[in-house]
GROMACS .gro file of C-alpha atoms in nm:
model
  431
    1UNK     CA    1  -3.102   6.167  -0.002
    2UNK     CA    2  -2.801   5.943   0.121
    3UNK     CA    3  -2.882   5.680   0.347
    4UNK     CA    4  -2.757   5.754   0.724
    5UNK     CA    5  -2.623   5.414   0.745
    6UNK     CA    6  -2.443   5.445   0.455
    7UNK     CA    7  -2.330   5.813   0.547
    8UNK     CA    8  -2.203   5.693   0.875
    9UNK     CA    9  -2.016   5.419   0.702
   10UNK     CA   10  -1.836   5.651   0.449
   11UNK     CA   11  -1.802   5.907   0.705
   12UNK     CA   12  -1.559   5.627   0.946
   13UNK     CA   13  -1.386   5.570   0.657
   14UNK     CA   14  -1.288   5.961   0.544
   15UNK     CA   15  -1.208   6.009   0.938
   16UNK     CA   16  -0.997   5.651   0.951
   17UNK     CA   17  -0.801   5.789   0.628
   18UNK     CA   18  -0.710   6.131   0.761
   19UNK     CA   19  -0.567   6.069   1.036
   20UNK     CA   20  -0.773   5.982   1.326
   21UNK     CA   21  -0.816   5.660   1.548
   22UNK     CA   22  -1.042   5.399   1.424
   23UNK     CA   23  -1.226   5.407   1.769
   24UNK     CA   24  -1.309   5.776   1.774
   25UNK     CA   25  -1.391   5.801   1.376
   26UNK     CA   26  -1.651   5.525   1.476
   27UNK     CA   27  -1.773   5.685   1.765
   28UNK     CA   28  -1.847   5.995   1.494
   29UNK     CA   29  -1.965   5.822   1.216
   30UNK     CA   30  -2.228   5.632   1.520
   31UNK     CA   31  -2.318   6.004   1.681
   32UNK     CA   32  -2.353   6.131   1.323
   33UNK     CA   33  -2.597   5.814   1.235
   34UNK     CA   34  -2.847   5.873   1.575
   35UNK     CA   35  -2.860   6.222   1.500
   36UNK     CA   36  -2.980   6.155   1.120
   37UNK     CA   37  -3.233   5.887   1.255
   38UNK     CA   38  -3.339   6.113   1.505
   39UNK     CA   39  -3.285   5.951   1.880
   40UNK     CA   40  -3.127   6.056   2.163
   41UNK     CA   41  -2.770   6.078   2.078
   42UNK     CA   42  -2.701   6.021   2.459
   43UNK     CA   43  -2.817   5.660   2.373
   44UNK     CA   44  -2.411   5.624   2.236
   45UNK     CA   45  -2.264   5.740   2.572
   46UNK     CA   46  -2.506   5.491   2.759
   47UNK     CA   47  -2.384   5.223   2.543
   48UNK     CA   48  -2.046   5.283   2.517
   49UNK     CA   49  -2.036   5.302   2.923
   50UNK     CA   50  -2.235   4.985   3.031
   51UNK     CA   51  -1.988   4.819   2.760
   52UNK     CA   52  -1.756   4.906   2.920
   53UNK     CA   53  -1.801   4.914   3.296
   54UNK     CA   54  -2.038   4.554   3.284
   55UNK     CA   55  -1.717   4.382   3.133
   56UNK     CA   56  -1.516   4.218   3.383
   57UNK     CA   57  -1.288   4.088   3.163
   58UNK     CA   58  -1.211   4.363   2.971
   59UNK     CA   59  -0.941   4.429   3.291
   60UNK     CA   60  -0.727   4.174   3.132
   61UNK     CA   61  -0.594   4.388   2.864
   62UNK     CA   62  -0.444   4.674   3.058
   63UNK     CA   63  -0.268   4.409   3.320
   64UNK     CA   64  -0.152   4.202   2.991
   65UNK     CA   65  -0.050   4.516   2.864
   66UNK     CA   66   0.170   4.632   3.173
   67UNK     CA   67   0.284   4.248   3.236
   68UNK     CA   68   0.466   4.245   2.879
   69UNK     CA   69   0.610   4.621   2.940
   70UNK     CA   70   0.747   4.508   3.259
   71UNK     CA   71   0.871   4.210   3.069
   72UNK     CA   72   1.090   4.416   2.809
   73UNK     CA   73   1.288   4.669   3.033
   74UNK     CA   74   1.443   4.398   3.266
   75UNK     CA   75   1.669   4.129   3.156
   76UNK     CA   76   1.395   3.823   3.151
   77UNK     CA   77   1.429   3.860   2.711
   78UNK     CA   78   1.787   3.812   2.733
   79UNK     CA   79   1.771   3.507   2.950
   80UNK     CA   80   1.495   3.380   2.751
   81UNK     CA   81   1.716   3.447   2.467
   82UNK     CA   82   2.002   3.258   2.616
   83UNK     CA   83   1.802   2.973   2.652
   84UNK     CA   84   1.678   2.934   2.312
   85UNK     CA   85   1.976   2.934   2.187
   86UNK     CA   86   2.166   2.657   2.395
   87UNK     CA   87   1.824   2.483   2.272
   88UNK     CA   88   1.835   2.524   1.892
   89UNK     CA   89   2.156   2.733   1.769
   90UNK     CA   90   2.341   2.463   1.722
   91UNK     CA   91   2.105   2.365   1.354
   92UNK     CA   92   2.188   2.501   1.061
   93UNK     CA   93   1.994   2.895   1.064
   94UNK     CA   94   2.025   2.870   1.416
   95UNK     CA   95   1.997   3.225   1.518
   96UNK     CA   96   1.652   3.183   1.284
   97UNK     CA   97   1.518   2.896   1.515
   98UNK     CA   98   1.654   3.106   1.792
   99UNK     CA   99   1.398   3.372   1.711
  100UNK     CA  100   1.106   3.082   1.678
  101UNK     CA  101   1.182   2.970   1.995
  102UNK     CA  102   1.179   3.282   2.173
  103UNK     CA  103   0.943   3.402   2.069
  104UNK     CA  104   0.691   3.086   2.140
  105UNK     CA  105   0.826   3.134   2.515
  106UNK     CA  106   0.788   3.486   2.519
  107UNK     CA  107   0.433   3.459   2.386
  108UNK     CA  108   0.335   3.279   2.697
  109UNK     CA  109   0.387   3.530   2.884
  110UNK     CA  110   0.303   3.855   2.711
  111UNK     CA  111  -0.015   3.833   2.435
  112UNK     CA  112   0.098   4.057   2.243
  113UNK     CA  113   0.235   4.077   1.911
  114UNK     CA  114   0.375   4.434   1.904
  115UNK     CA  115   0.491   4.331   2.265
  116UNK     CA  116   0.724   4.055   2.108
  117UNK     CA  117   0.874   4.217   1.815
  118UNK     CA  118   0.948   4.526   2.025
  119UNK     CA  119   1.107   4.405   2.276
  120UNK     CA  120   1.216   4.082   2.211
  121UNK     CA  121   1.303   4.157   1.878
  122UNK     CA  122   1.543   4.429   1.911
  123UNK     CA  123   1.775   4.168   2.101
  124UNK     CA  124   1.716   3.905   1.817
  125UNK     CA  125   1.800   4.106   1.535
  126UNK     CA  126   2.087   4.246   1.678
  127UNK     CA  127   2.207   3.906   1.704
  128UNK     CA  128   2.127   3.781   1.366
  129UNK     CA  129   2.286   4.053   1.204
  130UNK     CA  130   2.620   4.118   1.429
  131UNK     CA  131   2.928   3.998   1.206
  132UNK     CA  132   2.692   4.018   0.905
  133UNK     CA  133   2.563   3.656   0.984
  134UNK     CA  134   2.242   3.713   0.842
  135UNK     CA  135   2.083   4.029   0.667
  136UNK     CA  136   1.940   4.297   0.791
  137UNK     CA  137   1.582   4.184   0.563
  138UNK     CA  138   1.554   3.819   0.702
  139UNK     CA  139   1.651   3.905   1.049
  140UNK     CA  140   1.310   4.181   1.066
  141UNK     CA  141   1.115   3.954   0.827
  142UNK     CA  142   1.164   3.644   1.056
  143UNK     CA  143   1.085   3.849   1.326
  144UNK     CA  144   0.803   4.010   1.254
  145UNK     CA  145   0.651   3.630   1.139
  146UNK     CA  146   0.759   3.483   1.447
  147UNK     CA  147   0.544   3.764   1.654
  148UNK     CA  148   0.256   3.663   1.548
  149UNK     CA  149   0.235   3.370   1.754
  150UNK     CA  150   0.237   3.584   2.070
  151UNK     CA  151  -0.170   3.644   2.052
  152UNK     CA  152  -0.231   3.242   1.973
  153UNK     CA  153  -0.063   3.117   2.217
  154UNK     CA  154  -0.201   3.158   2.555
  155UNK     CA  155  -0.249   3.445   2.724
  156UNK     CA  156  -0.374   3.650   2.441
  157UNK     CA  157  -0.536   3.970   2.440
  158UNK     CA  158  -0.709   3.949   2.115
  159UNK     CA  159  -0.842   3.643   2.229
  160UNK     CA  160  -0.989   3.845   2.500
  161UNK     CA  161  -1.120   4.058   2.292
  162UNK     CA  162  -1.311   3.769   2.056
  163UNK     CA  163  -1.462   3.636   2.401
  164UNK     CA  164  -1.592   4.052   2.483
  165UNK     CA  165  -1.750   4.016   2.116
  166UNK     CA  166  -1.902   3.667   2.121
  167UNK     CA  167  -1.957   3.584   2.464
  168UNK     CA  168  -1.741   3.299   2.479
  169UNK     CA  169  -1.507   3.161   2.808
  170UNK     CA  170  -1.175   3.297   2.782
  171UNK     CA  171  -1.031   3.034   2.939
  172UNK     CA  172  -1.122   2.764   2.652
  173UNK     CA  173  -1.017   3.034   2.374
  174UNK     CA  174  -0.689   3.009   2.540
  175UNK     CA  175  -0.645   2.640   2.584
  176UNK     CA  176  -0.781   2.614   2.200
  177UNK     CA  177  -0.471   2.876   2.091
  178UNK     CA  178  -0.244   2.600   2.221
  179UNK     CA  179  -0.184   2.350   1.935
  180UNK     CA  180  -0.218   2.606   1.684
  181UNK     CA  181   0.041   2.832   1.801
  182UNK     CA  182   0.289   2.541   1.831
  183UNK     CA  183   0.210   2.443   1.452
  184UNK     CA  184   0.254   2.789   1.331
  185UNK     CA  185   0.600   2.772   1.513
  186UNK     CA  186   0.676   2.463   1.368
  187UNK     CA  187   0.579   2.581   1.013
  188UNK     CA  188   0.821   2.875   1.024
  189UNK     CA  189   1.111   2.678   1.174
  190UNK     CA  190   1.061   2.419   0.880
  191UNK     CA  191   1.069   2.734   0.657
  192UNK     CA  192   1.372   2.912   0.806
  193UNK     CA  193   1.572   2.540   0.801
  194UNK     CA  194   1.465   2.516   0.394
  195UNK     CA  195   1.607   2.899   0.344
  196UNK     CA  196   1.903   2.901   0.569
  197UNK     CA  197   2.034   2.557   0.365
  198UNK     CA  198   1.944   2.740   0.006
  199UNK     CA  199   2.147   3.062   0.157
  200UNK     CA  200   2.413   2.894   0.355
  201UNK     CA  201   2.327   3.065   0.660
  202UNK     CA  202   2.600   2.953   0.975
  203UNK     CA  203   2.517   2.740   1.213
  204UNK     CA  204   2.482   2.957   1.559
  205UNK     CA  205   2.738   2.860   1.892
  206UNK     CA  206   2.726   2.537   2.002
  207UNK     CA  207   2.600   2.512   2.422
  208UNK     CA  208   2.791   2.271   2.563
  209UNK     CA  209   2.538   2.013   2.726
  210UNK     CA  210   2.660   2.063   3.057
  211UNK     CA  211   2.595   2.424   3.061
  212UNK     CA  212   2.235   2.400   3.008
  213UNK     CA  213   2.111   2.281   3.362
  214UNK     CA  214   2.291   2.648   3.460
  215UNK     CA  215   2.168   2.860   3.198
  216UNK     CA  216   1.823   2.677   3.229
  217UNK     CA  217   1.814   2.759   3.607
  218UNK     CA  218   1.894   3.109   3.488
  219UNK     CA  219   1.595   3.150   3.315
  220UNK     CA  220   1.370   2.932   3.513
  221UNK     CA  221   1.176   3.219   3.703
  222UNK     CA  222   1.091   3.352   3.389
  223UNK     CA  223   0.992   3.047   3.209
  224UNK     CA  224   0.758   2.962   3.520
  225UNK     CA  225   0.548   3.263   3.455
  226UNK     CA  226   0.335   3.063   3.150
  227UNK     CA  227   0.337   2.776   3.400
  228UNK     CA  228   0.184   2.948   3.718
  229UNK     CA  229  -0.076   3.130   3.445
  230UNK     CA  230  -0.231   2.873   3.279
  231UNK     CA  231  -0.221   2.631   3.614
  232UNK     CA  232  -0.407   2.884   3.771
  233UNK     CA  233  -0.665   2.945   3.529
  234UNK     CA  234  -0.725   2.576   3.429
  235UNK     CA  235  -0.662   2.454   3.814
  236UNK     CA  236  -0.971   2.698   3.868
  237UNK     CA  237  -0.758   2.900   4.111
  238UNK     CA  238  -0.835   3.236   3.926
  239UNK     CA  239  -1.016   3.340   3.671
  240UNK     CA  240  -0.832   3.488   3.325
  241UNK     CA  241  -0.832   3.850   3.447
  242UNK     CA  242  -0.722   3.739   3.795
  243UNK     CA  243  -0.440   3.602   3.620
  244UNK     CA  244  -0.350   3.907   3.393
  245UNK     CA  245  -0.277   4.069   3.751
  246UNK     CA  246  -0.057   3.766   3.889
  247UNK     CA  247   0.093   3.797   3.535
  248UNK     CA  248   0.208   4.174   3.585
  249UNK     CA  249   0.323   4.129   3.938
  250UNK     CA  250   0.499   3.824   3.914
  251UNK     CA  251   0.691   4.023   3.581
  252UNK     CA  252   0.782   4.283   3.849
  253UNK     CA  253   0.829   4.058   4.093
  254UNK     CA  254   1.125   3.855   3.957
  255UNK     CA  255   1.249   4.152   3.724
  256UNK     CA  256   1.327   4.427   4.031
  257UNK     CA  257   1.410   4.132   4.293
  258UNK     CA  258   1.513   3.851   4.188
  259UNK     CA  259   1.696   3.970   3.876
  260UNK     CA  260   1.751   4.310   4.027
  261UNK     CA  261   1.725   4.433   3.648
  262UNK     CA  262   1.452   4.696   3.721
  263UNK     CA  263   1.487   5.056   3.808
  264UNK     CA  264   1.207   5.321   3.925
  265UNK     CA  265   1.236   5.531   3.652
  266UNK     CA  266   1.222   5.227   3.361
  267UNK     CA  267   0.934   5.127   3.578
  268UNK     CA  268   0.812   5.400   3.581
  269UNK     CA  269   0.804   5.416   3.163
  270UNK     CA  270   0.689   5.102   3.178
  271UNK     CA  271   0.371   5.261   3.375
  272UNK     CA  272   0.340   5.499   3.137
  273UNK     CA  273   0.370   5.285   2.825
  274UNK     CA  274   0.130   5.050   2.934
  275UNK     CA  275  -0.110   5.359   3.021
  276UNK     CA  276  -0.087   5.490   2.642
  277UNK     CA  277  -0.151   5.177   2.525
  278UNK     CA  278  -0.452   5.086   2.727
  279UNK     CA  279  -0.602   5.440   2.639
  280UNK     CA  280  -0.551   5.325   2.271
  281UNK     CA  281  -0.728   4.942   2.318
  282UNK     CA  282  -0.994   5.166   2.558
  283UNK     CA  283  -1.143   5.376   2.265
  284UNK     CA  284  -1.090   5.098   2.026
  285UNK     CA  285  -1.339   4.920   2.233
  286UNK     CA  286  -1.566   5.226   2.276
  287UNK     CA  287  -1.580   5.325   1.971
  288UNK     CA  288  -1.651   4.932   1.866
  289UNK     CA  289  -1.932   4.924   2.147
  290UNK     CA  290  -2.117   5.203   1.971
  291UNK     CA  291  -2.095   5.105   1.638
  292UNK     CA  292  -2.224   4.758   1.697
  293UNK     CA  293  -2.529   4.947   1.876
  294UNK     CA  294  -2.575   5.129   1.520
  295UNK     CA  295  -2.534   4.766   1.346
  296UNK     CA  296  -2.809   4.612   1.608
  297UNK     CA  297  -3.012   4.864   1.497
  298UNK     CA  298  -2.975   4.870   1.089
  299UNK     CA  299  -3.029   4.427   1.155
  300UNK     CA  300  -2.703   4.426   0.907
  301UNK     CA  301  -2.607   4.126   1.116
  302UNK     CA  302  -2.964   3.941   1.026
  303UNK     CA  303  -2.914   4.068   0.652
  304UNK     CA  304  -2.602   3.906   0.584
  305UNK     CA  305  -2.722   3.583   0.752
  306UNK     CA  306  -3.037   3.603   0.484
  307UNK     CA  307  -2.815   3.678   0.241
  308UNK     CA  308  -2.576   3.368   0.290
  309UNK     CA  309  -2.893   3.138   0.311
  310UNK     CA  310  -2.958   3.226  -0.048
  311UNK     CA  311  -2.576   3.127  -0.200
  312UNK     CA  312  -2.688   2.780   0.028
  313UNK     CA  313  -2.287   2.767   0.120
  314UNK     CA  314  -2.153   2.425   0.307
  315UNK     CA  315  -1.965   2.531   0.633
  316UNK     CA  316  -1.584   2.444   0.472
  317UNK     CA  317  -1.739   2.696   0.173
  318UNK     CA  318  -1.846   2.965   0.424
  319UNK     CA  319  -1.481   2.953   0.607
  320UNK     CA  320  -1.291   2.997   0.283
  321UNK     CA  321  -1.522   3.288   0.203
  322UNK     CA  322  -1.469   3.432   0.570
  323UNK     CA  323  -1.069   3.351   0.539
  324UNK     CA  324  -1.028   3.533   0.208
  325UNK     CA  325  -1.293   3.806   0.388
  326UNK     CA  326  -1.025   3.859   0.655
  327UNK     CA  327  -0.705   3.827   0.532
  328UNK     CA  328  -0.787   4.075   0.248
  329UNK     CA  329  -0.925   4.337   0.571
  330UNK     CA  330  -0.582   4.235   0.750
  331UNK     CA  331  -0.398   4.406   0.460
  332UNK     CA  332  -0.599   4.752   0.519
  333UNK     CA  333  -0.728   4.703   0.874
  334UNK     CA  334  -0.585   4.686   1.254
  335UNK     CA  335  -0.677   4.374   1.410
  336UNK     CA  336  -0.814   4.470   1.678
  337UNK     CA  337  -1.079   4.663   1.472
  338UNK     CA  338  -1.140   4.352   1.270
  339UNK     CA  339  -1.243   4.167   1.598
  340UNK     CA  340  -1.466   4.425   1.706
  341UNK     CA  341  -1.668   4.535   1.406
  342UNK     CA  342  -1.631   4.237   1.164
  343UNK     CA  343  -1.710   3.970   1.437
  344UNK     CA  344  -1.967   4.071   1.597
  345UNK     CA  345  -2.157   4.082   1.208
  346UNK     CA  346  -2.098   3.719   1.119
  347UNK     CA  347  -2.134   3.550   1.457
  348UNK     CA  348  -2.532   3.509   1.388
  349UNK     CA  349  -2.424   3.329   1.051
  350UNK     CA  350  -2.111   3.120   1.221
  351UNK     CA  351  -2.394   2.984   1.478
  352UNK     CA  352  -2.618   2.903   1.190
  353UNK     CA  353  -2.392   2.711   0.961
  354UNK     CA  354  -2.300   2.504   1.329
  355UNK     CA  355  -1.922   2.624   1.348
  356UNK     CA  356  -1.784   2.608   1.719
  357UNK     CA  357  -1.754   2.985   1.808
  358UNK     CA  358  -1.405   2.848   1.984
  359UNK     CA  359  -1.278   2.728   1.629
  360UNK     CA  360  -1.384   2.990   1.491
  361UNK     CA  361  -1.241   3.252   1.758
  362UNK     CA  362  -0.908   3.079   1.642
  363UNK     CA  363  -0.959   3.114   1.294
  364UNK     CA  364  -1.020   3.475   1.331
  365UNK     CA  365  -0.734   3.546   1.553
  366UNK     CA  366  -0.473   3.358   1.341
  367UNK     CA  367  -0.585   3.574   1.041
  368UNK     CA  368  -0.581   3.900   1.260
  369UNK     CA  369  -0.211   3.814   1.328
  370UNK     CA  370  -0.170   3.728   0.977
  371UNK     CA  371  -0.332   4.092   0.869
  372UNK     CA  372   0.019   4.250   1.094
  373UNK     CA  373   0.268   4.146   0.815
  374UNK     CA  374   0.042   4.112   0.540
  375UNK     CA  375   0.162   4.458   0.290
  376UNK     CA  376   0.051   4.773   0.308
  377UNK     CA  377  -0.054   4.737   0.616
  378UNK     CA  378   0.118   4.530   0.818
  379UNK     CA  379   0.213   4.661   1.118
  380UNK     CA  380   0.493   4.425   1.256
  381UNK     CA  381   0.689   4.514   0.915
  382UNK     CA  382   0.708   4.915   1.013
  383UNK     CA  383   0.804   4.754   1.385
  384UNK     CA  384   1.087   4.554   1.252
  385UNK     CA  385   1.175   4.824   0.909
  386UNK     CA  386   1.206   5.126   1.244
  387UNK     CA  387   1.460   4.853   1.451
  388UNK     CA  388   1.704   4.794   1.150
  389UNK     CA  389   1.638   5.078   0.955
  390UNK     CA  390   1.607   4.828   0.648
  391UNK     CA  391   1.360   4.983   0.376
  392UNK     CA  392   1.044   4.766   0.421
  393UNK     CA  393   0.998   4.666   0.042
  394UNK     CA  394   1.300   4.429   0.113
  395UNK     CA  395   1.104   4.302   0.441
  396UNK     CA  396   0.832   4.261   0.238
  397UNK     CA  397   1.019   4.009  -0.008
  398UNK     CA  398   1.211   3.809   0.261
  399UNK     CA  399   0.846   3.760   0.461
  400UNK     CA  400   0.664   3.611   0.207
  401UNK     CA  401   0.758   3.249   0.272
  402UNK     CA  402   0.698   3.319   0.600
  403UNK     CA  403   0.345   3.449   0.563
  404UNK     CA  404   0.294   3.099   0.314
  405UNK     CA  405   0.395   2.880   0.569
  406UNK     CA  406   0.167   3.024   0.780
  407UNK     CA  407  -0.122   2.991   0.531
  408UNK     CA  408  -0.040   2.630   0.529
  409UNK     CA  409  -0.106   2.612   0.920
  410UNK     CA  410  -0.388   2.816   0.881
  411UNK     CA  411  -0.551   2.564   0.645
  412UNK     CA  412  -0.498   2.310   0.919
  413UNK     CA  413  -0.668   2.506   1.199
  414UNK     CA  414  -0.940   2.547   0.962
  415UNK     CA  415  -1.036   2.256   0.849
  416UNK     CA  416  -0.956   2.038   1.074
  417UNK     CA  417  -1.163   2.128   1.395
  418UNK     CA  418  -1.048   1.874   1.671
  419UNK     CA  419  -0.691   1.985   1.580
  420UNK     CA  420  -0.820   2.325   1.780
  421UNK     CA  421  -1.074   2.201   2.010
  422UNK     CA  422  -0.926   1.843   2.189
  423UNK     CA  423  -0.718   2.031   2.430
  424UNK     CA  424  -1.077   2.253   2.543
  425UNK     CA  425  -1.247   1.944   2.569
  426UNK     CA  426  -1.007   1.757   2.783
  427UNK     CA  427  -1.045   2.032   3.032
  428UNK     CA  428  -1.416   2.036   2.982
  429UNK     CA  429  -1.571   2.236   2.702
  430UNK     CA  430  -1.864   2.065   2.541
  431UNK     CA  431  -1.847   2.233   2.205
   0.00000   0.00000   0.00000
């Protein structure tokens, strides 16, 4: 007879496959396994609720969400936009460094990935590719890489969710996001300069200098939104979640009045967007919560640490086995499922080898981002392929020095902890 464990697993994987959400095809598979084992399958709906209810924090995501919706209907990404590009357009692939840019600065504000390449990105590429300046490929290839710094750099909601999995302070996850998210940056603006000089690409407008106190001034509200966020949270004036609701008011805020770029009904949307996507991240979560239960209960967590102990792996072994372990799921797996199932699995091991489960929350989250335009899956590439209507096998072949360059950084984060954790301990973490 089949093991229930190992019926539940191949059941979440038929469901996945077919068609339905990862959260609900685990909620199945986990019903399906208590019902085999014979307990109470009520146990799930217990689980799943105190999960869910007990978790402060877990408010973040929704007010994240509705702050970067509220973001992309008024006119903040075309000032942002604006700004970037008196800063950088004038280097050769400047509309390239343009997209860097804006999207570090957007990624302060948002913390999400899907959030920059959707809205953000439709502005960018249109750009890049007006006049034939660049093609259609590199412009959504670019883009899509450049979005993947929106989660690293602080806020970020997978970050939030790492901190739901391994009990960690959200507010050091962010701070440790910081240096890595402005390498990654840096690694695909070195690799966009190398390409646009092998392909000639133009050099973008050149800003006069005296027009940048006026177009900076322009876009100063919006630039001051990272600014009030992480003051707050490190100046101990409100905690992370607290901040995810400054975040979304302060978005309308400047958007319908001081812009005056905001209507009901795109507000409205906005509301509604933001409520589709929370549902979505809601029975991610759920579904997450009562799988782990069934993991707690099998001891699989306990079983691979044992199972590790024999191998005897150094800790730089173990985090080239867990790197390879996660950028191989990133090709077949949403991130967001990776942080909730895969996590929660190795975190007994992590603590035993001695990693920092800050560095480590890093690691993870740079190769969840990695996973979005990593082929098949990769999400960010359908994003970008739907925007320019550009068939994604050509994405696919401009992105790949992007996703190296990005491996290179990744390297960095890895093995070189204090590059991660100095800014956390300056503000006070003792890890």
């Amino acid at each position: 007879m089949i093991d229930p464990f190992t019926l539940t697993l191949i059941l979440i994987v038929v469901l996945s496959l077919a068609g339905a959400s990862v959260g609900l095809a685990m909620m199945a598979g986990s019903f399906v396994y208590l019902i085999l084992k014979g307990f109470d399958p009520s146990i799930a709906s217990e689980t799943m609720l105190q999960g869910l209810f007990n978790n402060y924090t877990l408010l973040a995501i929704p007010l994240f969400i509705l702050a970067a919706d509220i973001m992309n209907i008024g006119s903040l990404a075309d000032r942002l936009l604006r700004f970037a590009q008196a800063l950088v357009g004038r280097f050769r692939g400047g509309l390239g460094h343009v997209n860097v840019v804006s999207s570090l600065i957007f990624s302060g504000m948002s913390g999400s990935a899907v959030a920059d390449a959707v809205g953000m990105g439709k502005i960018i590429i249109n750009m890049m590719t007006r006049d034939g300046k660049y093609t259609k490929s590199y412009a959504a290839a670019i883009t899509a890489a450049t979005a993947t710094v929106g989660p690293i750099i602080p806020p970020s909601i997978p970050m939030v969710l790492y901190a739901i999995v391994s009990d960690q302070s959200v507010g050091f996850l962010f701070a440790a996001g910081m240096a890595p998210g402005l390498l990654m940056a840096l690694a695909m603006g070195v690799m966009n300069y190398v390409i646009a000089r092998k392909r000639n690409f133009p050099v973008d407008e050149v800003v006069p200098l005296r027009d940048m106190p006026r177009i900076t001034w322009k876009a100063l509200p919006a630039l001051m939104l990272p600014v009030i966020l992480l003051g707050g949270i490190y100046g101990g004036i409100m905690t992370p979640t607290e901040a995810a609701a400054v975040a979304a008011f302060y978005a309308l805020l400047i958007s319908a009045v001081f812009y005056r770029s905001v209507t009901f009904r795109e507000f409205y949307q906005a509301l509604l967007g933001s409520a589709r996507s929370t549902a979505s991240v809601g029975v991610l979560v759920a579904g997450a919560i009562t799988f782990n239960y069934v993991i707690t209960r099998e001891q699989l967590p306990v079983s691979i640490s044992d199972w590790l102990a024999q191998y005897e792996f150094t800790r730089w072994q173990f985090l080239i086995v867990v790197n390879i372990l996660f950028l191989a799921l990133g090709m077949v797996l949403e991130g967001g499922a990776i942080l909730l199932i895969i996590v929660p699995i190795l975190i007994p091991s992590v603590q035993a080898m001695g990693i920092d489960l800050i560095h480590f929350g890093v690691i993870v989250v740079v190769n969840a981002m990695l996973g979005l335009i990593t082929p098949p899956y990769g999400l960010l590439l359908f994003i970008t392929a739907n925007i320019t209507d550009e068939p994604i096998t050509r994405i696919i072949k401009d992105v790949w020095p992007f996703i190296l360059a990005l491996m290179a950084a990744l390297l960095v984060i890895t093995f070189v902890p204090d590059f991660v954790l100095f800014l956390p301990r300056m503000l006070g973490y003792q890890g």
